[in-house]
Amino acid sequence: MKHSLPNSECHAPEDRCQQRRRHRGHSSTRSRSCRRGGFTLLELLLVLAILVVLGGIVVVNVVGTGEAAKADATQSQLKMVQSFITQYKLRMNTLPETLEELKDGPSDASLKAKWVKPIIERVPTDAWGKEIIYSVNGNTYELRSGGIDGQMNNDDDIVVTG
């Protein structure tokens, strides 16, 4: 029965390659893993630096993506409210005076007779939880969200018209 003795050069058991070389009559040379016990400090610092850079890129993209996702969700919400307004107009032959009329029915007594059921259960808000502003001007209307900063009438507002 043949026993494998530890390699005296690196104090580790022989691997299969070393055993085969010895069996074939080749002299045993130290393998790369035997010559080198671990990673150098420079290699560890390089890997750490790469991980920090990648982590920074991910954080920047995730933070930006959150606000962009809310803006997209608000845009979709405004389009959905636009479709509710279209349903109201088809039923009542006029635009609602307020978004609450989509839920409660028209405030005009002559239109109340046509009212069958609510179009929405509650008046929706934007993705930041702020009120959607609805304004009517004749046969056109505007739905507006204050956007990221919540302030109206600036560059980050999200607007849908109909």
Coordinates of C-alpha atoms in Angstrom, one line a residue:
M1 CA 0.0 0.0 0.0
K2 CA 1.5 3.3 -1.1
H3 CA 1.0 6.4 1.0
S4 CA 1.2 9.9 -0.2
L5 CA 3.8 11.9 1.8
P6 CA 3.5 15.6 2.2
N7 CA 5.5 17.7 -0.2
S8 CA 8.4 19.0 1.9
E9 CA 8.7 22.2 -0.2
C10 CA 5.2 23.6 0.6
H11 CA 4.0 21.4 3.4
A12 CA 0.9 20.4 1.5
P13 CA -0.3 17.0 0.3
E14 CA 0.7 16.2 -3.2
D15 CA -1.9 16.9 -5.8
R16 CA -2.8 14.4 -8.6
C17 CA -0.5 16.1 -11.1
Q18 CA 2.5 15.7 -8.8
Q19 CA 1.6 12.1 -8.1
R20 CA 1.4 11.3 -11.8
R21 CA 4.8 13.0 -12.5
R22 CA 6.4 11.0 -9.8
H23 CA 4.8 7.8 -11.0
R24 CA 6.1 8.5 -14.6
G25 CA 9.6 9.1 -13.3
H26 CA 9.5 12.9 -13.7
S27 CA 11.1 14.9 -11.0
S28 CA 8.7 16.8 -8.8
T29 CA 8.8 20.5 -9.4
R30 CA 7.1 23.0 -7.2
S31 CA 3.8 24.0 -8.6
R32 CA 2.8 27.7 -8.8
S33 CA 0.4 27.2 -5.9
C34 CA 3.3 25.9 -3.7
R35 CA 5.5 28.8 -4.6
R36 CA 2.9 31.3 -3.7
G37 CA 0.9 31.1 -0.5
G38 CA -1.8 33.8 -1.2
F39 CA -2.6 37.2 -2.7
T40 CA -0.3 40.2 -2.4
L41 CA -1.5 43.4 -0.7
L42 CA -1.4 45.1 -4.1
E43 CA -3.8 42.5 -5.6
L44 CA -6.2 42.8 -2.7
L45 CA -6.2 46.6 -3.0
L46 CA -6.8 46.5 -6.7
V47 CA -9.8 44.2 -6.3
L48 CA -11.1 46.4 -3.5
A49 CA -10.8 49.5 -5.7
I50 CA -12.6 47.8 -8.6
L51 CA -15.5 46.8 -6.2
V52 CA -15.7 50.3 -4.9
V53 CA -15.9 51.8 -8.4
L54 CA -18.6 49.2 -9.5
G55 CA -20.6 49.9 -6.3
G56 CA -20.5 53.6 -6.9
I57 CA -21.8 53.1 -10.4
V58 CA -24.6 50.9 -9.2
V59 CA -25.6 53.4 -6.4
V60 CA -25.7 56.3 -8.9
N61 CA -27.8 54.3 -11.3
V62 CA -30.2 53.0 -8.7
V63 CA -30.9 56.4 -7.1
G64 CA -31.5 58.0 -10.5
T65 CA -33.7 55.1 -11.6
G66 CA -36.0 55.5 -8.6
E67 CA -36.9 59.0 -9.5
A68 CA -37.2 58.2 -13.2
A69 CA -39.5 55.2 -12.3
K70 CA -41.7 57.5 -10.3
A71 CA -41.9 60.0 -13.1
D72 CA -42.8 57.2 -15.5
A73 CA -45.4 55.9 -13.0
T74 CA -46.9 59.4 -12.8
Q75 CA -47.0 59.7 -16.5
S76 CA -48.9 56.4 -16.7
Q77 CA -51.2 57.5 -13.9
L78 CA -52.0 60.8 -15.8
K79 CA -52.8 58.8 -18.9
M80 CA -55.1 56.5 -16.9
V81 CA -56.9 59.6 -15.5
Q82 CA -57.2 60.9 -19.1
S83 CA -59.0 57.7 -20.0
F84 CA -61.4 58.1 -17.1
I85 CA -62.1 61.7 -18.2
T86 CA -62.8 60.3 -21.7
Q87 CA -65.3 57.8 -20.2
Y88 CA -67.0 60.6 -18.3
K89 CA -67.2 62.7 -21.4
L90 CA -68.8 59.8 -23.4
R91 CA -71.4 59.2 -20.6
M92 CA -72.2 62.8 -19.8
N93 CA -71.3 64.6 -23.1
T94 CA -69.2 67.1 -21.3
L95 CA -65.9 67.3 -19.4
P96 CA -66.0 67.0 -15.6
E97 CA -65.5 70.2 -13.6
T98 CA -63.3 68.5 -11.1
L99 CA -61.6 65.0 -10.7
E100 CA -64.0 64.4 -7.8
E101 CA -66.9 64.2 -10.4
L102 CA -65.3 61.0 -11.7
K103 CA -66.0 59.5 -8.3
D104 CA -69.1 61.4 -7.1
G105 CA -70.9 62.2 -10.3
P106 CA -71.6 65.6 -11.8
S107 CA -72.4 68.6 -9.6
D108 CA -74.9 69.9 -12.2
A109 CA -78.4 68.7 -11.3
S110 CA -79.4 68.3 -14.9
L111 CA -76.5 65.9 -15.5
K112 CA -77.2 63.8 -12.4
A113 CA -80.0 62.0 -14.1
K114 CA -77.5 60.5 -16.6
W115 CA -75.1 59.4 -13.8
V116 CA -75.1 55.6 -13.4
K117 CA -72.0 54.6 -11.3
P118 CA -68.6 56.0 -10.3
I119 CA -65.8 55.8 -12.8
I120 CA -63.2 55.7 -10.1
E121 CA -63.3 54.7 -6.4
R122 CA -60.9 57.5 -5.2
V123 CA -59.2 60.5 -6.8
P124 CA -55.7 59.3 -7.7
T125 CA -52.4 61.0 -6.7
D126 CA -49.0 61.1 -8.4
A127 CA -46.2 58.7 -7.5
W128 CA -45.0 61.1 -4.8
G129 CA -48.4 61.1 -3.1
K130 CA -49.2 64.6 -4.3
E131 CA -52.5 65.8 -5.7
I132 CA -53.0 65.7 -9.5
I133 CA -54.1 69.2 -10.7
Y134 CA -56.9 69.2 -13.2
S135 CA -57.9 72.4 -15.0
V136 CA -60.6 72.7 -17.7
N137 CA -60.7 75.4 -20.4
G138 CA -63.8 74.9 -22.6
N139 CA -63.4 71.6 -24.4
T140 CA -59.8 71.1 -23.4
Y141 CA -58.2 70.1 -20.1
E142 CA -54.8 69.7 -18.5
L143 CA -53.6 67.2 -15.9
R144 CA -50.5 68.2 -14.1
S145 CA -48.2 66.7 -11.5
G146 CA -45.5 68.8 -9.7
G147 CA -42.9 66.1 -10.5
I148 CA -39.9 65.3 -8.3
D149 CA -39.9 68.6 -6.4
G150 CA -43.7 68.8 -6.0
Q151 CA -43.7 72.5 -7.2
M152 CA -46.0 73.4 -10.0
N153 CA -45.1 75.3 -13.2
N154 CA -41.4 74.5 -13.5
D155 CA -39.3 72.2 -15.7
D156 CA -39.9 68.9 -13.9
D157 CA -43.7 69.1 -14.1
I158 CA -45.5 66.1 -15.8
V159 CA -48.3 67.3 -18.0
V160 CA -51.0 65.5 -20.0
T161 CA -53.6 67.5 -22.1
G162 CA -56.8 66.5 -23.7

